[in-house]
Coordinates of N, CA and C in Angstrom, one line a residue:
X1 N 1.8 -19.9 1.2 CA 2.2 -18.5 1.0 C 2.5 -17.9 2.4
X2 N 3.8 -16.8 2.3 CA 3.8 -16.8 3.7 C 4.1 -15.0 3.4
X3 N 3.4 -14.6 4.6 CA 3.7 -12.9 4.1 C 5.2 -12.5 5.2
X4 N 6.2 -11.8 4.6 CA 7.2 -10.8 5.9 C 8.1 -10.2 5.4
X5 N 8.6 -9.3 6.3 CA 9.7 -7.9 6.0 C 10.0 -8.5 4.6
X6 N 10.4 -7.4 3.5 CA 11.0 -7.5 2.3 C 12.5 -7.4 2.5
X7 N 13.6 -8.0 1.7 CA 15.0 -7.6 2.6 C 15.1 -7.0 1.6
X8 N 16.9 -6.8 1.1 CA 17.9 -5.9 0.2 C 18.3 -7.2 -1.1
X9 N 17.7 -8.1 -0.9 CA 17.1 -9.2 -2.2 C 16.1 -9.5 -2.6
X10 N 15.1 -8.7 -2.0 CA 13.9 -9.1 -2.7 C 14.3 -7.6 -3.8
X11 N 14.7 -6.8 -4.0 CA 14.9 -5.6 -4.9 C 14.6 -6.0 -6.2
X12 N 15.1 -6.6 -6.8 CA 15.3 -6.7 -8.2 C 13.4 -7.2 -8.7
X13 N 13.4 -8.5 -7.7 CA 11.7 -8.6 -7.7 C 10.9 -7.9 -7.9
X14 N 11.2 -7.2 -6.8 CA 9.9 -6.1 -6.4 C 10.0 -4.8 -7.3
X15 N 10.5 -4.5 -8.1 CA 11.0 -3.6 -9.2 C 10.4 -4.2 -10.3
X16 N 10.7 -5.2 -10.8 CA 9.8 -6.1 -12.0 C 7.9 -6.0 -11.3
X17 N 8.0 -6.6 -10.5 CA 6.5 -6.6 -10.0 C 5.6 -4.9 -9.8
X18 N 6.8 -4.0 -9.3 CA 6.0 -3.3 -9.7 C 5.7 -2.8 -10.9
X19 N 6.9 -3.0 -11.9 CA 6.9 -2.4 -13.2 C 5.8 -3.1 -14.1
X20 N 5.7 -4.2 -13.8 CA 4.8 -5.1 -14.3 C 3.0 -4.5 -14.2
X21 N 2.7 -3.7 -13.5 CA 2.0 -2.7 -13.5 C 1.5 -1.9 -14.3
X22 N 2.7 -1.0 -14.7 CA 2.7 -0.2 -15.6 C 1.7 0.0 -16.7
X23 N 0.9 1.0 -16.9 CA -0.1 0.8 -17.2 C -1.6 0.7 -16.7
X24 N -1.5 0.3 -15.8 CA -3.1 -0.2 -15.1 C -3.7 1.2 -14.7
X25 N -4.7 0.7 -13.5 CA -5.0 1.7 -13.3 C -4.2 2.5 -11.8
X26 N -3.5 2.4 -11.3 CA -2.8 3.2 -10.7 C -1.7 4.3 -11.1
X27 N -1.8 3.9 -12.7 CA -1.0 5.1 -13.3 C 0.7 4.8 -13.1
X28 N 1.0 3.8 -12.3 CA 2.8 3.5 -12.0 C 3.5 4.1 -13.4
X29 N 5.0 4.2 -13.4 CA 5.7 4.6 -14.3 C 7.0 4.1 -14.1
X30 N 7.6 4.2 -14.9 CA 9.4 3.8 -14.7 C 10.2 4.4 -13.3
X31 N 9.4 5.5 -13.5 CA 9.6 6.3 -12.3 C 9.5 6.4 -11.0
X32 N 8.2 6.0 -10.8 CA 7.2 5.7 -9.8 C 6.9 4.0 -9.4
X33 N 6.8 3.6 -8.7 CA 7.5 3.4 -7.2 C 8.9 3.1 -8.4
X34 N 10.0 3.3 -7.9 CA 11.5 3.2 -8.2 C 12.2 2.4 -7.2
X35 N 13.5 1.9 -7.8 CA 14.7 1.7 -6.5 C 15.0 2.6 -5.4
X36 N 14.5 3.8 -5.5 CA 15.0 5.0 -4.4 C 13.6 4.8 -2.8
X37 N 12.2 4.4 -4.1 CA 11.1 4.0 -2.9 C 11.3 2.5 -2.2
X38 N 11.8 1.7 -3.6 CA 12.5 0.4 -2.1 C 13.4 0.5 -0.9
X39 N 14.3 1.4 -1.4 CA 15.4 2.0 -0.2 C 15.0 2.3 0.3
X40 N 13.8 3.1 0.6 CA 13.0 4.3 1.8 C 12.6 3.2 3.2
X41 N 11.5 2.2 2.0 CA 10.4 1.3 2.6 C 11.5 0.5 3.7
X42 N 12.2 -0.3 2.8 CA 13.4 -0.6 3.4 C 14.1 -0.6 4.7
X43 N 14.4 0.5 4.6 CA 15.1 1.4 5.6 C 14.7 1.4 6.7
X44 N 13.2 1.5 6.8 CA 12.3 2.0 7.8 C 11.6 0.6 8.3
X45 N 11.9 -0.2 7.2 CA 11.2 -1.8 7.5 C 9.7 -1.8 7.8
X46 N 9.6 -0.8 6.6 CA 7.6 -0.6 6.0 C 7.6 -1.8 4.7
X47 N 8.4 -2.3 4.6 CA 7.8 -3.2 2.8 C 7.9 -4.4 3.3
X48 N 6.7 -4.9 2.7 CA 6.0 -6.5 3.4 C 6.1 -7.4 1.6
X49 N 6.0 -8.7 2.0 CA 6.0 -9.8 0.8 C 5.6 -10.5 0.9
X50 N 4.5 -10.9 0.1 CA 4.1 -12.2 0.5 C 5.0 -13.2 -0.7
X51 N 5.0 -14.5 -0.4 CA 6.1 -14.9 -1.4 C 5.5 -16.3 -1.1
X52 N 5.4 -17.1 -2.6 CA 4.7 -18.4 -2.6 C 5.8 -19.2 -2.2
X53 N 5.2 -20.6 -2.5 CA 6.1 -21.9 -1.9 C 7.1 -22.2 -2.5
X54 N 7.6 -21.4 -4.1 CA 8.7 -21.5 -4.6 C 9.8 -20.0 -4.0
X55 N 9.3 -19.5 -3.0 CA 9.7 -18.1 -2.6 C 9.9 -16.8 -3.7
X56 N 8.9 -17.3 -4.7 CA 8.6 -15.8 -5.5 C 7.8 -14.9 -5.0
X57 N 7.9 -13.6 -5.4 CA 7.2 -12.6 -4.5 C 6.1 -12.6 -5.4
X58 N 4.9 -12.5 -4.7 CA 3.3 -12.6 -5.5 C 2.6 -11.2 -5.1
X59 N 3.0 -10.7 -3.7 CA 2.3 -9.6 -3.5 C 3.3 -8.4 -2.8
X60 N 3.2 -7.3 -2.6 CA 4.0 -6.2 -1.5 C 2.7 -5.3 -1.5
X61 N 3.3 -4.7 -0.4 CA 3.1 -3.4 0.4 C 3.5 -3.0 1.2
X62 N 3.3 -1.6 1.3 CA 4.2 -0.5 2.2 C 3.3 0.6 3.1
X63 N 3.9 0.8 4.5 CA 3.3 1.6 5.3 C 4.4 2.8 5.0
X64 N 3.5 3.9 4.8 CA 4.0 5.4 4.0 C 3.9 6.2 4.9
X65 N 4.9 6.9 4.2 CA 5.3 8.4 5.7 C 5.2 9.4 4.9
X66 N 3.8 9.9 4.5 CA 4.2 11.1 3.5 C 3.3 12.6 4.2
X67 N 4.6 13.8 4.6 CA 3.7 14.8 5.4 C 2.7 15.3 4.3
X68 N 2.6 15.3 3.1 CA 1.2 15.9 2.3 C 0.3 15.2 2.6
X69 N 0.5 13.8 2.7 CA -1.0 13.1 2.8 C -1.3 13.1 4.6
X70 N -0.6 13.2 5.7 CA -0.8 13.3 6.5 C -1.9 14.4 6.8
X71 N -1.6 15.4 6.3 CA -1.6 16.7 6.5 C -3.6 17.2 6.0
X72 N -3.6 16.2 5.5 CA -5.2 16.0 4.5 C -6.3 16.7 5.8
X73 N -6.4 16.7 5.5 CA -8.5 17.6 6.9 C -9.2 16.5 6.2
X74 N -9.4 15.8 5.2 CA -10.4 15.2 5.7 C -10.3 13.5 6.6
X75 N -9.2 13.4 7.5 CA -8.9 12.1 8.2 C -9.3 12.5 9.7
X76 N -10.5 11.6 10.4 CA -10.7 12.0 11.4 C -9.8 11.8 13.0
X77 N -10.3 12.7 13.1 CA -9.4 13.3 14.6 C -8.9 11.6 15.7
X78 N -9.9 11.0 15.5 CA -10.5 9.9 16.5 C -9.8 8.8 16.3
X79 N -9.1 9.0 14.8 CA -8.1 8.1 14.5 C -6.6 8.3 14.5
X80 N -6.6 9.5 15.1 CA -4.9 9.8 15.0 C -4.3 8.8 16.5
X81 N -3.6 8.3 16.2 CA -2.4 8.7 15.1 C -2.8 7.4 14.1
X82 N -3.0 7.7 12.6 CA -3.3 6.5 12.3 C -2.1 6.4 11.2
X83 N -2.1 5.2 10.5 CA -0.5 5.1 9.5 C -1.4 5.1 8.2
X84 N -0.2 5.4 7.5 CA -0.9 5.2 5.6 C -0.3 3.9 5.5
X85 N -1.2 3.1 4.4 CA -1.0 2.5 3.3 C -0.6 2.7 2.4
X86 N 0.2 1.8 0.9 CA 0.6 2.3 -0.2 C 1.3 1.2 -1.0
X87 N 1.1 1.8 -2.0 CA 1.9 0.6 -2.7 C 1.5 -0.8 -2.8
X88 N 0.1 -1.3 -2.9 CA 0.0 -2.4 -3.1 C -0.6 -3.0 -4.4
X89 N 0.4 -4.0 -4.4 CA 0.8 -5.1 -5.5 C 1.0 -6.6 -5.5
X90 N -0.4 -6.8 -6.5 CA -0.5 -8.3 -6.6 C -0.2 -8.5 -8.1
X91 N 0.5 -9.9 -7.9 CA 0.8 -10.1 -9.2 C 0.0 -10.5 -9.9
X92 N -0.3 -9.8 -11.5 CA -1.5 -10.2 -12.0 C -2.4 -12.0 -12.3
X93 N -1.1 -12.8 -12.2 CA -2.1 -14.1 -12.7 C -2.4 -14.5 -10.7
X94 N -2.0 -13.6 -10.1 CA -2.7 -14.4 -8.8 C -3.5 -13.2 -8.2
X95 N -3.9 -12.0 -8.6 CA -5.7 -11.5 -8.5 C -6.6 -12.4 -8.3
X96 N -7.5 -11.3 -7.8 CA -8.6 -12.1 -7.4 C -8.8 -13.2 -6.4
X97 N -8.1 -13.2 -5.6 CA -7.5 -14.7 -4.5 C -7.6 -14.3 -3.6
X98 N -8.3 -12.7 -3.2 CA -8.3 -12.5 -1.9 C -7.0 -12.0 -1.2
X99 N -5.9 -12.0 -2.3 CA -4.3 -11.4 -1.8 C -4.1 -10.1 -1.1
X100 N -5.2 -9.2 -1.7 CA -5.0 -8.2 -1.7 C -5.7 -7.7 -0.1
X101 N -6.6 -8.7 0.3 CA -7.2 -8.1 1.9 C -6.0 -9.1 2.7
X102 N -5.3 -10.1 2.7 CA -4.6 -10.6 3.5 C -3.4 -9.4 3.4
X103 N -3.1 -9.0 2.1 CA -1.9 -8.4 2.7 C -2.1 -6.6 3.2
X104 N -3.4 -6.3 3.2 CA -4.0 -5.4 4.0 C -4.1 -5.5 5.5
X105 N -5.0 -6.8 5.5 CA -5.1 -7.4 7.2 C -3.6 -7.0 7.5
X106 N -2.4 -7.8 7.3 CA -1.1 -8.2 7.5 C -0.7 -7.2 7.9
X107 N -0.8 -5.8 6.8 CA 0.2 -4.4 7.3 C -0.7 -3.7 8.4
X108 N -1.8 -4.3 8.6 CA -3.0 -3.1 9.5 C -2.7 -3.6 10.7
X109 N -2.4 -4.7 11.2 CA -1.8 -5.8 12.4 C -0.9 -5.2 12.6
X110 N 0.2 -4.7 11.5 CA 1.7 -4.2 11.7 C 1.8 -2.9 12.2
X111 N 0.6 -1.7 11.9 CA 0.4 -0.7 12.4 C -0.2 -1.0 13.9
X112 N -1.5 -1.7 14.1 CA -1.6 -1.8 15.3 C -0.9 -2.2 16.3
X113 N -0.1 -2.5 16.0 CA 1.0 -3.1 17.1 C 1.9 -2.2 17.2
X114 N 2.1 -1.2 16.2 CA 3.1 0.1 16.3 C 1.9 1.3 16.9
X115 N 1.4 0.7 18.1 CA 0.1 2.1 18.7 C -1.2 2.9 17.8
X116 N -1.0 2.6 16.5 CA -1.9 3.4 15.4 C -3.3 2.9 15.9
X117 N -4.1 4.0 15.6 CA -5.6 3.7 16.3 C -6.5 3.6 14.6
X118 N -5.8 3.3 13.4 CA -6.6 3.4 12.1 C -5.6 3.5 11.1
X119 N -6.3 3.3 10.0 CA -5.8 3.0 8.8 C -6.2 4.2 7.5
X120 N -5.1 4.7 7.3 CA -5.7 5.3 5.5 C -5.0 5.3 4.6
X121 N -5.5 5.2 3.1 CA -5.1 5.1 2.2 C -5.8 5.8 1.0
X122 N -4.6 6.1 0.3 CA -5.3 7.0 -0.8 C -5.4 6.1 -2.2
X123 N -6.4 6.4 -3.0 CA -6.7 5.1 -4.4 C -7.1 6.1 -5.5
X124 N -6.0 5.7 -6.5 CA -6.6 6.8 -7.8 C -7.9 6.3 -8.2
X125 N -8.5 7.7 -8.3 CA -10.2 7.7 -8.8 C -10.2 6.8 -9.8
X126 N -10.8 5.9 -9.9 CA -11.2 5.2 -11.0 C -10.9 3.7 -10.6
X127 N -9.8 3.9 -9.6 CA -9.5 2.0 -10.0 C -10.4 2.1 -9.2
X128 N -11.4 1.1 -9.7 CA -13.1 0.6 -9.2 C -12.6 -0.6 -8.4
X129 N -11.6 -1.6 -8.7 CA -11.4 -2.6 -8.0 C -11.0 -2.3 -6.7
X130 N -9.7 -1.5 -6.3 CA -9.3 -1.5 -5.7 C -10.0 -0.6 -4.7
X131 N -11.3 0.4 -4.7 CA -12.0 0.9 -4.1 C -13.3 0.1 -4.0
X132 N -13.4 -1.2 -4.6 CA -14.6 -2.0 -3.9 C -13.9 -2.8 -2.6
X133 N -12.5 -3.4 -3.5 CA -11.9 -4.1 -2.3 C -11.7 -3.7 -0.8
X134 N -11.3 -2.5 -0.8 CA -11.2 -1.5 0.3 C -12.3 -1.7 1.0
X135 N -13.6 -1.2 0.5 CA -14.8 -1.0 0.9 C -15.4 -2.3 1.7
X136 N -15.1 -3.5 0.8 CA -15.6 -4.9 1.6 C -14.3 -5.1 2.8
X137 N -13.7 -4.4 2.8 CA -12.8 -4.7 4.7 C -13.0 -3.8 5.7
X138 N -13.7 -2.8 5.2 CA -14.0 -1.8 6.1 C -13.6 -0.5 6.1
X139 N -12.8 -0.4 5.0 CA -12.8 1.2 4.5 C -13.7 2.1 4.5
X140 N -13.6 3.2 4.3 CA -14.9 4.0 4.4 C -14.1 5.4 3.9
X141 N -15.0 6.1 2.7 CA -14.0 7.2 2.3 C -14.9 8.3 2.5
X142 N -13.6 9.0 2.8 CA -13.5 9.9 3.9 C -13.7 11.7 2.8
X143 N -13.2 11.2 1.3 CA -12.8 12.7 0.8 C -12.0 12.3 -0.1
X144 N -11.8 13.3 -1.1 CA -11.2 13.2 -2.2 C -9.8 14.5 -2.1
X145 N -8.8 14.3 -2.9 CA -7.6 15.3 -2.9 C -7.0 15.2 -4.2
X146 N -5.7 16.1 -4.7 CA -4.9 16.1 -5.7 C -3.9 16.2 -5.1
X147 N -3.1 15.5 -5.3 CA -1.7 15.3 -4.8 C -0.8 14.5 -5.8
X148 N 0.6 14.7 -5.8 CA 1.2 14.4 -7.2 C 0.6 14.6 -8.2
X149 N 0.3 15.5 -8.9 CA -0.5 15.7 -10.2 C -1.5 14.5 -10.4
X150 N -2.1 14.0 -9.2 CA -3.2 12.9 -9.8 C -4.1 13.1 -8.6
X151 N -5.3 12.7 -9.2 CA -6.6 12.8 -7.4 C -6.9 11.3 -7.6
X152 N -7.2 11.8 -6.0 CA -7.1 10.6 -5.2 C -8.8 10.3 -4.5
X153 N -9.2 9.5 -4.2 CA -10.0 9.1 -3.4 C -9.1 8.1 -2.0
X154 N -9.8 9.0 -0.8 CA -9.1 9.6 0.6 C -10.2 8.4 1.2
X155 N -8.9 7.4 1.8 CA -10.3 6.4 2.7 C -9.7 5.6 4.1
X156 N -10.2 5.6 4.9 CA -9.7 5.6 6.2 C -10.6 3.8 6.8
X157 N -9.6 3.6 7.8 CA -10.1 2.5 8.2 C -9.8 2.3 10.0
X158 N -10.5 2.4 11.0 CA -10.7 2.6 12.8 C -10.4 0.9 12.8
X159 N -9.4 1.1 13.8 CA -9.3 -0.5 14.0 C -9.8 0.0 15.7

């Protein structure tokens, strides 16, 4: 398995994968992440893949540029300038494999090398998994928010 940049053909994938989602506990929608959030990620060459040995995409995520969540008081000073996280997705029959902190390690590398002194990311209340997973790499939350009509648990990571 090998993780890097997403191009303008992984699209159609990573649209299924996220939709494939739909439902859980991050709340995704037809709507939400969309073709318009691949073009953004894209653009900016924030969306990562990891993709097995038959080159299917198993996992993504994306380094996010959003001034509301920037803007949060409860992210500490000592970490600015730090990047968000977002958007991560593993495909369900390959959970649990640990995908989900390599392809964390992977984008947190990608920020430290773009000067960021830390990591945060926001997890809707409830998904338990993905706020344990966080927690066993070194997350640490910071505070809670409402943003897009949904709250969030606010968690920061000092590299």
């Amino acid at each position: 398995m090998q993780i890097m940049n997403a191009t303008e053909e992984d699209k159609d994938e990573l649209l299924a994968l996220y939709h494939a989602m739909i439902g859980g506990p991050c709340e995704w929608s037809e709507t939400y992440p969309d073709e318009n959030t691949i073009a953004f990620d894209l653009k900016n060459e924030d969306l990562f893949v990891m993709k097995n040995d038959a080159g299917e995409i198993i996992a993504t995520i994306s380094i996010d540029h959003d001034d509301a969540v920037e803007s949060l008081t409860c992210w500490h000073e000592d970490q600015a300038p730090s990047g968000e996280l977002s958007r991560l997705c593993v495909r369900k029959d390959m959970q649990g494999q640990g995908i989900a902190k390599q392809m964390m390690n992977y984008a947190g590398d990608v920020l430290k090398n773009r000067g960021m002194k830390g990591i945060h990311i926001l997890v809707r209340e409830g998904h338990v998994v993905a706020l344990s997973t966080y927690a066993k790499i070194g997350f640490r939350t910071v505070g809670e928010c409402d943003l897009f009509d949904k709250h969030f648990i606010c968690m920061e990571k000092k590299f």
